[in-house]
Coordinates of C-alpha atoms and ligand atoms in Angstrom, one line a residue:
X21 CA 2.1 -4.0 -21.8
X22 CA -1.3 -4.6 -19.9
X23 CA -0.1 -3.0 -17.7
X24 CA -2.3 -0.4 -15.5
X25 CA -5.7 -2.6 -16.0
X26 CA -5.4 -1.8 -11.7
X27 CA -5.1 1.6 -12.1
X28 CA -6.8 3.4 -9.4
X29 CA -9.0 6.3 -10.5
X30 CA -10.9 4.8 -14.0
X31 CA -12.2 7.3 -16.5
X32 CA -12.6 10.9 -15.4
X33 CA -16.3 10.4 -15.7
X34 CA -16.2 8.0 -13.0
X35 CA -14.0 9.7 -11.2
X36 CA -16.0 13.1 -11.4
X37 CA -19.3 11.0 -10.3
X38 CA -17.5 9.5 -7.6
X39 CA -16.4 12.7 -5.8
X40 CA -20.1 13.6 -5.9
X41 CA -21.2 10.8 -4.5
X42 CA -19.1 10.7 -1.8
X43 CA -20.0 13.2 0.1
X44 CA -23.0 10.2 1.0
X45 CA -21.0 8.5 3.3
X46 CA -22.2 10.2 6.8
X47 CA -22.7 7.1 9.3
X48 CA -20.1 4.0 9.0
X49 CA -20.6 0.6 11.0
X50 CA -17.6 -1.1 11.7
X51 CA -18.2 -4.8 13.0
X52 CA -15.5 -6.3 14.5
X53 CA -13.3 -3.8 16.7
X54 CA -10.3 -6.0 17.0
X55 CA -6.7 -3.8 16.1
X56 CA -7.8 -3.3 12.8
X57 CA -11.5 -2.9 13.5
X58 CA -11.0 -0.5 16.1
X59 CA -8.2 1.5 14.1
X60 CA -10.5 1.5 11.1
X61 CA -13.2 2.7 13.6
X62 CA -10.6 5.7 14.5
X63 CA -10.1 6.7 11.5
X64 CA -13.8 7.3 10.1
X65 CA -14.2 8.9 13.9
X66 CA -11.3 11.6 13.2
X67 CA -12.6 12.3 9.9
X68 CA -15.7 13.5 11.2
X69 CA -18.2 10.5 10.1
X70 CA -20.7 8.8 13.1
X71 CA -19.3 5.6 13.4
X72 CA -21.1 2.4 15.1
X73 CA -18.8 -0.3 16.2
X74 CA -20.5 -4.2 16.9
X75 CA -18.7 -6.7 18.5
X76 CA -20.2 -10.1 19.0
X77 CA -20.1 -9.7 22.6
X78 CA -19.9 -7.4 25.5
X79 CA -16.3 -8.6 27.4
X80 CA -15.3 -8.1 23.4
X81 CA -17.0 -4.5 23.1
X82 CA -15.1 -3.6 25.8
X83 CA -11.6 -4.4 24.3
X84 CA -12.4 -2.9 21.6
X85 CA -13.3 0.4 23.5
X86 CA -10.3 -0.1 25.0
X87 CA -8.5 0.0 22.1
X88 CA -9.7 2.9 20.8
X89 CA -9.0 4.6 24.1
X90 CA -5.4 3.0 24.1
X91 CA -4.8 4.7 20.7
X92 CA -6.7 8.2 21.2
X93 CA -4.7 8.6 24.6
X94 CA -1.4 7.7 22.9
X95 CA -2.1 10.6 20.5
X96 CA -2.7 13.0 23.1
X97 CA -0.2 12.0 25.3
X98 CA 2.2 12.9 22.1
X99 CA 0.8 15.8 22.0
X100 CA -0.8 15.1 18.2
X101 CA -4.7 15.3 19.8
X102 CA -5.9 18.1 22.1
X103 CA -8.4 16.4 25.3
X104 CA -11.4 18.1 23.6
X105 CA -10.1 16.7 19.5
X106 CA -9.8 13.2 21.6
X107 CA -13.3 13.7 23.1
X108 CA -15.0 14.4 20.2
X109 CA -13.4 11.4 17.9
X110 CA -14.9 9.4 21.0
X111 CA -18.1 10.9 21.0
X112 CA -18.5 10.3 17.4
X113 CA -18.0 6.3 18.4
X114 CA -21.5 4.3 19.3
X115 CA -21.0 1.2 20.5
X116 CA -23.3 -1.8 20.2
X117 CA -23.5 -5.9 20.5
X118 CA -26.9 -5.8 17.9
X119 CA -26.2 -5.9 14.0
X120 CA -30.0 -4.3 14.2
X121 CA -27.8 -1.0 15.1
X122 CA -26.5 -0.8 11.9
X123 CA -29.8 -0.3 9.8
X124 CA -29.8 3.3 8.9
X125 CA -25.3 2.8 8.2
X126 CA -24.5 3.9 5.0
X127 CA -21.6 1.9 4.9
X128 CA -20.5 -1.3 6.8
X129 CA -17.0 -2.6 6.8
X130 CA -16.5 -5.9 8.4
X131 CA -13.5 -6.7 10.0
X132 CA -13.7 -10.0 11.6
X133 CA -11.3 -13.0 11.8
X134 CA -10.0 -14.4 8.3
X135 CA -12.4 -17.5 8.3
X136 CA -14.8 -17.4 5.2
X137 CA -17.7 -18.9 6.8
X138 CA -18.1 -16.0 9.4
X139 CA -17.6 -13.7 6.6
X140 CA -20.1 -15.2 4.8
X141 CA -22.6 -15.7 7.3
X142 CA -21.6 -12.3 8.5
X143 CA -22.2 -10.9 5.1
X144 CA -25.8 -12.6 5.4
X145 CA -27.2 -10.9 7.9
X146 CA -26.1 -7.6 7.1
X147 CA -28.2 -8.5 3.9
X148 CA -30.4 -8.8 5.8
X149 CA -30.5 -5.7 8.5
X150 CA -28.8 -2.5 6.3
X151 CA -30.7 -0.6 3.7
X152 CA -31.0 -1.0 0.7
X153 CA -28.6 1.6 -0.7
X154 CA -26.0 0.9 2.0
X155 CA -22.4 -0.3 0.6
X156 CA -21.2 -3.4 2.5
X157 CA -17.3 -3.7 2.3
X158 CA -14.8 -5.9 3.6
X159 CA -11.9 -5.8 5.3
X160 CA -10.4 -9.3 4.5
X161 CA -6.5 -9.5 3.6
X162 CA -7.0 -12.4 1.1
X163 CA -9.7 -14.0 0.4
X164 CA -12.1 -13.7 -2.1
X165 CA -14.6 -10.5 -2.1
X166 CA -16.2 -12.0 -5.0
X167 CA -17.5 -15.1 -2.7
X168 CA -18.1 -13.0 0.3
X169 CA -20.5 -10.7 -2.4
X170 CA -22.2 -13.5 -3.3
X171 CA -23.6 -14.3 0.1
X172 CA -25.8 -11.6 -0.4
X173 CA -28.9 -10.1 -2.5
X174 CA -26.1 -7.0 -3.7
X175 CA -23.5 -7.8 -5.1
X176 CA -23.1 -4.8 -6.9
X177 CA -22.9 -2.8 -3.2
X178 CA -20.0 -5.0 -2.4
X179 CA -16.4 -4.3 -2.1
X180 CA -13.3 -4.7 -0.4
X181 CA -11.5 -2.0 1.6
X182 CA -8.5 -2.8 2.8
X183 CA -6.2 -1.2 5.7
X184 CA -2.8 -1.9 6.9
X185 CA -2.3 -2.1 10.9
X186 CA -1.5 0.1 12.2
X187 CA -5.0 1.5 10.2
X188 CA -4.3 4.8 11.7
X189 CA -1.0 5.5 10.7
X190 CA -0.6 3.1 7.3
X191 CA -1.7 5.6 4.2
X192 CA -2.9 3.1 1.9
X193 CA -6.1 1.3 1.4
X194 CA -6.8 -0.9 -1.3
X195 CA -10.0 -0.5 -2.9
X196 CA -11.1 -4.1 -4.3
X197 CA -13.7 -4.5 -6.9
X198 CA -15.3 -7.7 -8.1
X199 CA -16.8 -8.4 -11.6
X200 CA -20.1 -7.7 -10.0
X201 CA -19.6 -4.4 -8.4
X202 CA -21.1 -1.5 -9.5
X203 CA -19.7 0.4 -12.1
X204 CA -18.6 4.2 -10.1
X205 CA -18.7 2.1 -6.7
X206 CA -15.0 1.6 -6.6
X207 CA -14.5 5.0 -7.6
X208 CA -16.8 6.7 -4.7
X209 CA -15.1 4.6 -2.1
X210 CA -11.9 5.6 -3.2
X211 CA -13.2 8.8 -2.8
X212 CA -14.3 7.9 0.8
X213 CA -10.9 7.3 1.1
X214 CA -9.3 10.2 0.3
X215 CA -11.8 11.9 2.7
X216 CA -9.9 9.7 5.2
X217 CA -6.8 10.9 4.6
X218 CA -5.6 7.7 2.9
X219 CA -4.1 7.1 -0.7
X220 CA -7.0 4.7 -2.6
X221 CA -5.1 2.1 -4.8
X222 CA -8.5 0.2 -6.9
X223 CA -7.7 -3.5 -8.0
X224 CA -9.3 -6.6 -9.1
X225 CA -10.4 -9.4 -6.9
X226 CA -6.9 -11.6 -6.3
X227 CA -5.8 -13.7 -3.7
X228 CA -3.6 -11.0 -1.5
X229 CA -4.6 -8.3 -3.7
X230 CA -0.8 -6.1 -4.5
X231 CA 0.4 -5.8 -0.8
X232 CA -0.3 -9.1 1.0
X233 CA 0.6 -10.8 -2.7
X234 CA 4.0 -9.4 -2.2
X235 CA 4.8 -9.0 1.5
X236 CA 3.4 -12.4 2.8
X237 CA 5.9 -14.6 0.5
X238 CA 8.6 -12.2 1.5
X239 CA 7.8 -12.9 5.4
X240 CA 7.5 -16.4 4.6
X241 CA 10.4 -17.3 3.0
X242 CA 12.4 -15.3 6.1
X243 CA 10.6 -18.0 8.2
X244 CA 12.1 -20.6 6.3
X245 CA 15.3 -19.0 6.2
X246 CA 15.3 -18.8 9.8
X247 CA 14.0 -22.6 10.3
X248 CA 16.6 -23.3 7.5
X249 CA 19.8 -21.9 10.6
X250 CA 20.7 -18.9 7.1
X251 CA 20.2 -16.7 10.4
X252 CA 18.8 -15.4 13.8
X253 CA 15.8 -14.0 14.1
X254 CA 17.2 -10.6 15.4
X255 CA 19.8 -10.8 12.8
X256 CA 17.3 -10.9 9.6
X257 CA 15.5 -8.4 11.7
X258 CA 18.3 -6.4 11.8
X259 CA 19.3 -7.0 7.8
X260 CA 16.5 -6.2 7.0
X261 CA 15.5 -2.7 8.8
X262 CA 19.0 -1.4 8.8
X263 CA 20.0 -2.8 5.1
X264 CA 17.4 -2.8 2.9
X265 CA 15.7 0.7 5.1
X266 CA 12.5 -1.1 5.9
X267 CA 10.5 -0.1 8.9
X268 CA 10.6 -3.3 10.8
X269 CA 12.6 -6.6 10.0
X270 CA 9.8 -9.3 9.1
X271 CA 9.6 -11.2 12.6
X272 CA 8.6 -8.0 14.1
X273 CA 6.1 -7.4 11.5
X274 CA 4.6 -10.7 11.4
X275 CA 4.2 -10.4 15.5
X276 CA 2.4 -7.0 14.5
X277 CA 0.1 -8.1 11.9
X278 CA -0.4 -11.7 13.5
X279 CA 0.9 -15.2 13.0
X280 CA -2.5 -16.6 12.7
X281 CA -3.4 -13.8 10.2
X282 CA -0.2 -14.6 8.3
X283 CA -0.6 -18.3 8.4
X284 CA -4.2 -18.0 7.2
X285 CA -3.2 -15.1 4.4
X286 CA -0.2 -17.8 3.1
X287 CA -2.8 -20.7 3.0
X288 CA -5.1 -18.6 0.8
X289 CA -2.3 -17.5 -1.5
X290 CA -1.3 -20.8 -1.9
X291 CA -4.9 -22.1 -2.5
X292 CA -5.2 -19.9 -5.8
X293 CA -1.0 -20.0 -6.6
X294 CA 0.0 -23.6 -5.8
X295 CA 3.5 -21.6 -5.5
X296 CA 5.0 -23.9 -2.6
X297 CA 6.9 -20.5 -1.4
X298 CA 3.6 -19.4 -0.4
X299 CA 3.2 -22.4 1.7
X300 CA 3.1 -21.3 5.5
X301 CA 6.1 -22.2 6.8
X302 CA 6.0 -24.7 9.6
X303 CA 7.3 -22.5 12.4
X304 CA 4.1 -20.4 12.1
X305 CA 1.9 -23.2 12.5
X306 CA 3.3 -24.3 15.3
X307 CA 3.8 -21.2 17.2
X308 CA 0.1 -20.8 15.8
X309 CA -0.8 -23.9 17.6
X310 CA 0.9 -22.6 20.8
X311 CA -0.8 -19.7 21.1
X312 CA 1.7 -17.8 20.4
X313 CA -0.1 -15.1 17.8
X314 CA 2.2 -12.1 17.8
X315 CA 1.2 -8.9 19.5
X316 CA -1.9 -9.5 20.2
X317 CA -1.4 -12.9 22.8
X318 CA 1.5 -11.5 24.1
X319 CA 4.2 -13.3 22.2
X320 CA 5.0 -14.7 18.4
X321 CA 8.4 -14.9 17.4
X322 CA 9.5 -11.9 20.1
X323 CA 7.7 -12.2 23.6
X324 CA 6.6 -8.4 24.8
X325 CA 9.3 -7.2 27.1
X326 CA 11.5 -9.3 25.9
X327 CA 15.0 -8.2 26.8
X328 CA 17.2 -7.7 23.8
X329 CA 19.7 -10.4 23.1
X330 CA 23.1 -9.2 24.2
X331 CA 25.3 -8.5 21.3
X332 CA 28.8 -10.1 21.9
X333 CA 31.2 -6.7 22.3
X334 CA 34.4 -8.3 22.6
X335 CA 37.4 -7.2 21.4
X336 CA 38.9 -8.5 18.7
X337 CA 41.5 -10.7 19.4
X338 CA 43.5 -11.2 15.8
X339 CA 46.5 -8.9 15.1
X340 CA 46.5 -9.6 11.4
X341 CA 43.4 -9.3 9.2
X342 CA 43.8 -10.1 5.1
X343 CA 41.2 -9.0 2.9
X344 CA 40.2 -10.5 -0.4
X345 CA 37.9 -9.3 -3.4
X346 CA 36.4 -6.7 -5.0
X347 CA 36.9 -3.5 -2.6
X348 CA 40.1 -5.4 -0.7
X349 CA 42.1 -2.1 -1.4
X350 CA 39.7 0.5 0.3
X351 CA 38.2 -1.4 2.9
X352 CA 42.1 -3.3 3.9
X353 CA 42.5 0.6 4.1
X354 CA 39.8 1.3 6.7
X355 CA 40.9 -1.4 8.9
X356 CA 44.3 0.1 9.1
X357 CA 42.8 3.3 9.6
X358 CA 41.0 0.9 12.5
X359 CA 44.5 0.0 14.7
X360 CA 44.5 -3.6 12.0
X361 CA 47.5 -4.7 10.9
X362 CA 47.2 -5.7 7.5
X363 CA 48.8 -8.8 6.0
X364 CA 48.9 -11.5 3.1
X365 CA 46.1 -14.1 3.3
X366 CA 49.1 -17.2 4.2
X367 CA 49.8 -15.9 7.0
X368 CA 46.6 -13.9 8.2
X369 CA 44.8 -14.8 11.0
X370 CA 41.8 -13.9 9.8
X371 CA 40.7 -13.8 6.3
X372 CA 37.7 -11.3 5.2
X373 CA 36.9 -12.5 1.5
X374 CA 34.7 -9.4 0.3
X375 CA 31.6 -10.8 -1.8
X376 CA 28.3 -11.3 -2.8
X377 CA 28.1 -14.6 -3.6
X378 CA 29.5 -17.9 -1.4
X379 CA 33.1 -17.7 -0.3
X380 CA 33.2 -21.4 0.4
X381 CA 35.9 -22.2 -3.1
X382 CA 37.7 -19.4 -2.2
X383 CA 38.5 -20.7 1.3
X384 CA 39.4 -24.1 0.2
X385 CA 42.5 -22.4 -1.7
X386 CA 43.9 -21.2 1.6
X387 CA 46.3 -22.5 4.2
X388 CA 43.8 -22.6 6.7
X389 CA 40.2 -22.6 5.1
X390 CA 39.2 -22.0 9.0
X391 CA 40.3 -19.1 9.3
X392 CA 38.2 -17.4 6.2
X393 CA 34.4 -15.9 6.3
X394 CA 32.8 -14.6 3.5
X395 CA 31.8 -10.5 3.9
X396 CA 28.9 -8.6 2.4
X397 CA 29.0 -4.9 2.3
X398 CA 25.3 -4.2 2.4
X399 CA 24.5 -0.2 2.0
X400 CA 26.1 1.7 4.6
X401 CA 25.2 0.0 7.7
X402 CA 25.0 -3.6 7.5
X403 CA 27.7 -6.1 7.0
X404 CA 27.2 -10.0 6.3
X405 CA 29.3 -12.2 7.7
X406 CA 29.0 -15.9 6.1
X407 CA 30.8 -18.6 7.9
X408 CA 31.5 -21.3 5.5
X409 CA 31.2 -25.3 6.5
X410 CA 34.6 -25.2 7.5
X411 CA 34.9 -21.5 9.4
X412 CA 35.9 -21.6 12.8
X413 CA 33.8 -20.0 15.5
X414 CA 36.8 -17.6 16.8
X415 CA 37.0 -16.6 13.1
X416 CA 33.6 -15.4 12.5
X417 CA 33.3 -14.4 16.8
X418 CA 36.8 -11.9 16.0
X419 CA 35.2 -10.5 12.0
X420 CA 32.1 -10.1 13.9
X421 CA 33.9 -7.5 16.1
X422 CA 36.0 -6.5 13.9
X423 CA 33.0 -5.1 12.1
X424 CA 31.2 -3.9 15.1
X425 CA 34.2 -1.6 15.8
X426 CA 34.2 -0.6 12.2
X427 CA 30.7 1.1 12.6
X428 CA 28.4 -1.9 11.0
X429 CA 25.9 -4.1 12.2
X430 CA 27.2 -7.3 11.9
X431 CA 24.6 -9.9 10.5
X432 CA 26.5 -13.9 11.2
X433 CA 24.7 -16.1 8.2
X434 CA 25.5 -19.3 6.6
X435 CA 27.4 -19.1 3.2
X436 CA 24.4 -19.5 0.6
X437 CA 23.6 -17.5 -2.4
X438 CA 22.7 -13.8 -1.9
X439 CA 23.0 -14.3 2.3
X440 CA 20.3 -12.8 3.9
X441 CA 19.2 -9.5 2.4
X442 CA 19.3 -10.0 -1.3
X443 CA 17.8 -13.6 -0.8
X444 CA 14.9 -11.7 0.7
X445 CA 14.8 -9.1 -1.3
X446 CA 15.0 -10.2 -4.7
X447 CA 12.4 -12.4 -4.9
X448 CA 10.5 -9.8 -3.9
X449 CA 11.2 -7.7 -6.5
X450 CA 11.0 -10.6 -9.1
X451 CA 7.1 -11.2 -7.9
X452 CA 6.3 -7.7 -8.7
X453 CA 8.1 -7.6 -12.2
X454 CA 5.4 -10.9 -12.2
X455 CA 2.4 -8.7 -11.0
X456 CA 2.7 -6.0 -13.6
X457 CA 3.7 -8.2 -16.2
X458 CA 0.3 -10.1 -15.3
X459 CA -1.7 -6.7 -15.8
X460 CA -2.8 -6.8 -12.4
X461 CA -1.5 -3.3 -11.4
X462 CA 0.4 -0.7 -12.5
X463 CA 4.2 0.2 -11.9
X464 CA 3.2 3.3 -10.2
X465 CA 0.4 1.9 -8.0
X466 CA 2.4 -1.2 -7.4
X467 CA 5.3 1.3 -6.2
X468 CA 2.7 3.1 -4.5
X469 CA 0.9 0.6 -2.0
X470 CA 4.2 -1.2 -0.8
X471 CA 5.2 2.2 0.2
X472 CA 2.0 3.4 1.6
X473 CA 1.2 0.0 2.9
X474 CA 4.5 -1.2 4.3
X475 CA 6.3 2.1 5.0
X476 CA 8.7 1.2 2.2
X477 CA 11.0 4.1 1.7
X478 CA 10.7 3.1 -2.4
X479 CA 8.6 1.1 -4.3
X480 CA 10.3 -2.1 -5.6
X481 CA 10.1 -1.1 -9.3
X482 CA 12.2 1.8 -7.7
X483 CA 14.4 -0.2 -5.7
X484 CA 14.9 -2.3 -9.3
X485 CA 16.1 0.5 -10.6
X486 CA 18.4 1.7 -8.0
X487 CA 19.9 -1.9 -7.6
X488 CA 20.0 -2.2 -11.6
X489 CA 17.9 -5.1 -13.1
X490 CA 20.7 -7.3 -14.3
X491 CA 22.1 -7.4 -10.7
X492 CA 19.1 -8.6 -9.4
X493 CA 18.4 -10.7 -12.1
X494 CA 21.6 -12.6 -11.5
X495 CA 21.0 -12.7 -8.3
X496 CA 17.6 -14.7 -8.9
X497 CA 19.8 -16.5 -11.3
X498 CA 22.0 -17.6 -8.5
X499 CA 19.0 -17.9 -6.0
X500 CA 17.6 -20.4 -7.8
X501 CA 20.9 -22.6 -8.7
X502 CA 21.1 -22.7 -5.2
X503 CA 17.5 -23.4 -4.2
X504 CA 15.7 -24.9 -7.3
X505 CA 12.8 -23.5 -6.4
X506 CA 10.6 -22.3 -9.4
X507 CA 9.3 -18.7 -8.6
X508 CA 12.7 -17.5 -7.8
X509 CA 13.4 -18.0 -11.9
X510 CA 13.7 -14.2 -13.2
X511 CA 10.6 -13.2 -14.6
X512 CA 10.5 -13.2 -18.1
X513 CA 10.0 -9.2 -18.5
X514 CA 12.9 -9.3 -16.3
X515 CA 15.5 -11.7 -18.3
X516 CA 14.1 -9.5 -21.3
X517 CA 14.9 -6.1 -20.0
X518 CA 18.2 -7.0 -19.7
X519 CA 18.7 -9.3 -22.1
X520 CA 17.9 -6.3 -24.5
X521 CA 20.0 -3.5 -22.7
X522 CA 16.6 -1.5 -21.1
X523 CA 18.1 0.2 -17.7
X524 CA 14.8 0.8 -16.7
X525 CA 11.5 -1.2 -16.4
X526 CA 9.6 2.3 -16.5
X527 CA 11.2 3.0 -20.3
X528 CA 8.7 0.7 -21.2
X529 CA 5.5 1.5 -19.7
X530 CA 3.6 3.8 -21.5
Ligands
CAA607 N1 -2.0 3.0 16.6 C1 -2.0 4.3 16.3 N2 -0.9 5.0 16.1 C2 0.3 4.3 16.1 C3 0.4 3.0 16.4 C4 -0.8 2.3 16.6 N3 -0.9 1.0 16.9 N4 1.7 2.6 16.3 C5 2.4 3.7 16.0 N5 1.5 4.7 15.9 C6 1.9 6.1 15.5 C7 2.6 6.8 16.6 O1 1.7 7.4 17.5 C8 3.4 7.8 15.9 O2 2.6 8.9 15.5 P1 3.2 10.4 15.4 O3 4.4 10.3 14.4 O4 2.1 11.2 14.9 O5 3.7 10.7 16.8 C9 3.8 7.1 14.6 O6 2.8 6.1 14.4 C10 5.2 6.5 14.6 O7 5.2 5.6 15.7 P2 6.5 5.3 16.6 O8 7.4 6.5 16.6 O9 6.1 4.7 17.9 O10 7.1 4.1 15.9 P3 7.8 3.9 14.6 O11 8.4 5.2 14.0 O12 8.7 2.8 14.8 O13 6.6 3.5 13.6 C11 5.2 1.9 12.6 C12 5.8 2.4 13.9 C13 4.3 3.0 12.0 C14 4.4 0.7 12.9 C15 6.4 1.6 11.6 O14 7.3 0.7 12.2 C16 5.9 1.0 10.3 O15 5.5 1.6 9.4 N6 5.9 -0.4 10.2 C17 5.5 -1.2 9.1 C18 4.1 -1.6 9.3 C19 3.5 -2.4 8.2 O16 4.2 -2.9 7.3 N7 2.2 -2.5 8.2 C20 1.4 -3.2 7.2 C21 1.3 -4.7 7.6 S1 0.4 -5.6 6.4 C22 -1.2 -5.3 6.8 O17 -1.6 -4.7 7.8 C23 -2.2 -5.9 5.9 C24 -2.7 -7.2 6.2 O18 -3.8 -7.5 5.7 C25 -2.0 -8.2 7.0

């Protein structure tokens, strides 16, 4: 199938010349001590290696200190670090304005801004100033290690080595290789890795490389949805954490990783894809443009301290509820169970129509379409409430409720194919059913980095499975009726699998 041409660990020659090598790695410069520099910085520091962090100037030396202090004294103040542990990760931390600092490094990982001409001209002088011998890597999220490589008068000591904020906590680092990197040189620094405490995943030089490929047109298209009025912000948020299990809903996680960073990662995937879904969309550049970055200014799509936005508690007012669909029987049930009288859909005044796909030709049937939203069952927390173009506001204010009192979390969307979570999610799922089939990576190291990168509580050839691949491919099915937008086709591999019966896309690999 192609498949596993990104398989992290090569031959076991390489692998066994690798581990011998690695031991090399003594003193690390980090340059750039931003959140990911100075977590990067933290993590060669608590696994014992001298690290030597350069920022351009001193006010930005400082922050980064700072940083590392911030995150050291979190740690102890949770009781995972000891004063003297904390004291000597510190000590172990040299800090320094002068690239010069860095000759005798015997590796340097850069973790500047995403903007290829300081990378480049970075890249340059480090040429320039390190040893001979010394591995330069990069920390970039997209673009292309293969250009940045070629900057300098070794190429074949040039990788990428990529972390996930927060770099202290996230397991995963993606080793990146270029066509001119040494043969072995992936495989030591996945070693280096592992030293770390990280899981290595070793790929090939492509825009996004497995994680940002498949997270960043995920976060995107929420953007969208969210310019598009599909739903709030703290409602996908919301959908997403508490029905799909990931660790934050994507506005919260593009404030972490940074709206300028995303915005720059989506213009790079788009550069090599021409896929319009990677396209940033246009709330991040203008919240860019504000200065609104996320996190790291303060504010992005949630401002720090923000208060929560209330959630409406009322009671709900309607005596008589009606329930329609698949399930009407045993969720009608748990509603009576609830103190809800239970009646035929004429004379109902509210009408829950239980479904995953729009409820709008269902409501046009009834008495008093108004009085109808459509309901989606997601896992067992989450329930989607879709107000059609002629639901009333009382209705969906009283099923909202309704639900609430029931023990979900109600999510209020508009009534479009696959509502909130599945119109996320699936096209998720569909671009890495595209990145395996491309040979890019394998299933298991595919699986591996979105949990290890993301916090994914399964990898999304497992969540294919658990979802079966003919839902989801009907789902993409009706995604893009709805949408006409190319990428959200099924994948061919996809259409196939089911096509020919296979439950699994793992019966297949070999
Ligand atoms: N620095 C250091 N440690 C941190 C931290 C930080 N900034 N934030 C959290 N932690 C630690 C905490 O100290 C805590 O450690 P212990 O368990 O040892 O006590 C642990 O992480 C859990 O933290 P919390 O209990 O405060 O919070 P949480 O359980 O909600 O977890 C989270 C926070 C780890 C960030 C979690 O929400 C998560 O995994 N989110 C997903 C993050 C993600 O997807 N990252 C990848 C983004 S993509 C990227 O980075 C690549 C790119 O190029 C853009």
């Amino acid at each position: 199938m192609g498949a596993g041409a990104g398989s992290s660990g090569g031959s076991a020659f390489s692998v066994r010349w690798g581990e011998s090598m690695a031991g090399t790695f003594e003193t690390v410069g980090v340059v750039g001590l931003g959140t990911m520099g100075a977590g990067i910085a933290e993590v060669f520091a608590r696994a014992g290696l001298a690290v030597t962090g350069v920022e351009a100037d001193p006010a930005a030396l400082e922050r980064g200190r700072g940083h590392l202090e911030g995150s050291t004294g979190r740690a102890l103040a949770r009781g995972k670090l000891t004063e003297a542990e904390r004291a000597e990760i510190l000590g172990r931390v040299s800090f320094t304005t002068s690239l010069e600092d860095l000759a005798d490094a015997d590796l340097v990982i850069e973790a500047i801004p995403e903007v290829m001409d300081y990378k480049r001209a970075l890249f340059t002088d480090l040429d320039r100033v390190c040893k001979p011998s010394a591995v330069l890597a990069t920390n970039t999220s997209s673009l292309s290690v293969t250009a940045i490589a070629a900057t300098t008068t070794r190429p074949g000591r040039v990788v990428g080595m990529h972390f996930f904020n927060p770099a202290p906590v996230m397991r995963l680092v993606e080793v990146v290789r270029t066509v001119t990197t040494d043969d072995g040189l992936a495989g030591e620094v996945a070693d280096l890795a592992r030293r770390l405490g990280k899981t290595p995943v070793t790929v090939g030089d492509r825009a996004g490389f497995v994680v940002n490929r498949l997270l960043l047109p995920y976060l995107n298209q929420a953007a969208v949805l969210l310019e598009n009025g599909l739903a709030g912000r703290d409602d996908i948020d919301a959908a997403m954490r508490l029905g799909a299990g990931f660790p934050m809903g994507p506005f919260a996680l593009l404030d972490l990783i940074g709206l300028d960073t995303s915005y720059e990662i989506c213009e790079v995937l788009f550069r090599e894809t021409r896929d319009r879904r990677h396209a940033p969309a246009p709330i991040l550049r203008e919240l860019v443009t504000a200065g609104r970055l996320g996190r790291k200014s303060g504010e992005g799509f949630h401002r720090a301290e923000e208060p929560r936005s209330p959630s409406p508690h009322e009671k709900p007012s309607a005596a008589s509820v009606a329930v329609l669909g698949e399930g009407a029987e045993e969720f009608s049930a748990r509603l009576s169970g609830a103190g809800f009288k239970i009646v035929d859909p004429e004379g109902a005044e509210l009408v829950l129509a239980l479904s995953h796909t729009p409820v709008v030709e269902r409501a046009v049937r009834l008495p008093h379409p108004d009085r109808l939203v459509g309901l989606h069952l997601v896992g067992d927390q989450v329930a989607e409430i879709a107000s059609t173009v002629l639901t009333s506001p009382d209705a969906a204010r009283v099923a909202h409720g309704l639900l609430r009192i029931i023990g979900r979390t109600p999510v209020p969307c508009r009534d479009r194919a696959e509502f909130v979570v599945d119109a996320l999610l699936y096209p998720y799922l569909n671009d890495a059913v595209r990145m395996y089939e491309s040979g890019y990576a394998s299933i298991e190291d595919i699986d591996t980095a979105m949990k290890l990168g993301c916090g994914y509580p399964a990898g999304p050839f497992e969540t294919l499975d658990r979802l079966g691949l003919e839902t989801v491919r009907d789902g993409l099915r009706a995604l893009y009726a709805e949408y006409r937008e190319p990428s959200f086709a099924p994948a061919p591999l996809l259409d196939q699998l089911v096509t020919a019966g296979v439950r699994s896309i793992r019966d297949l690999a070999p």
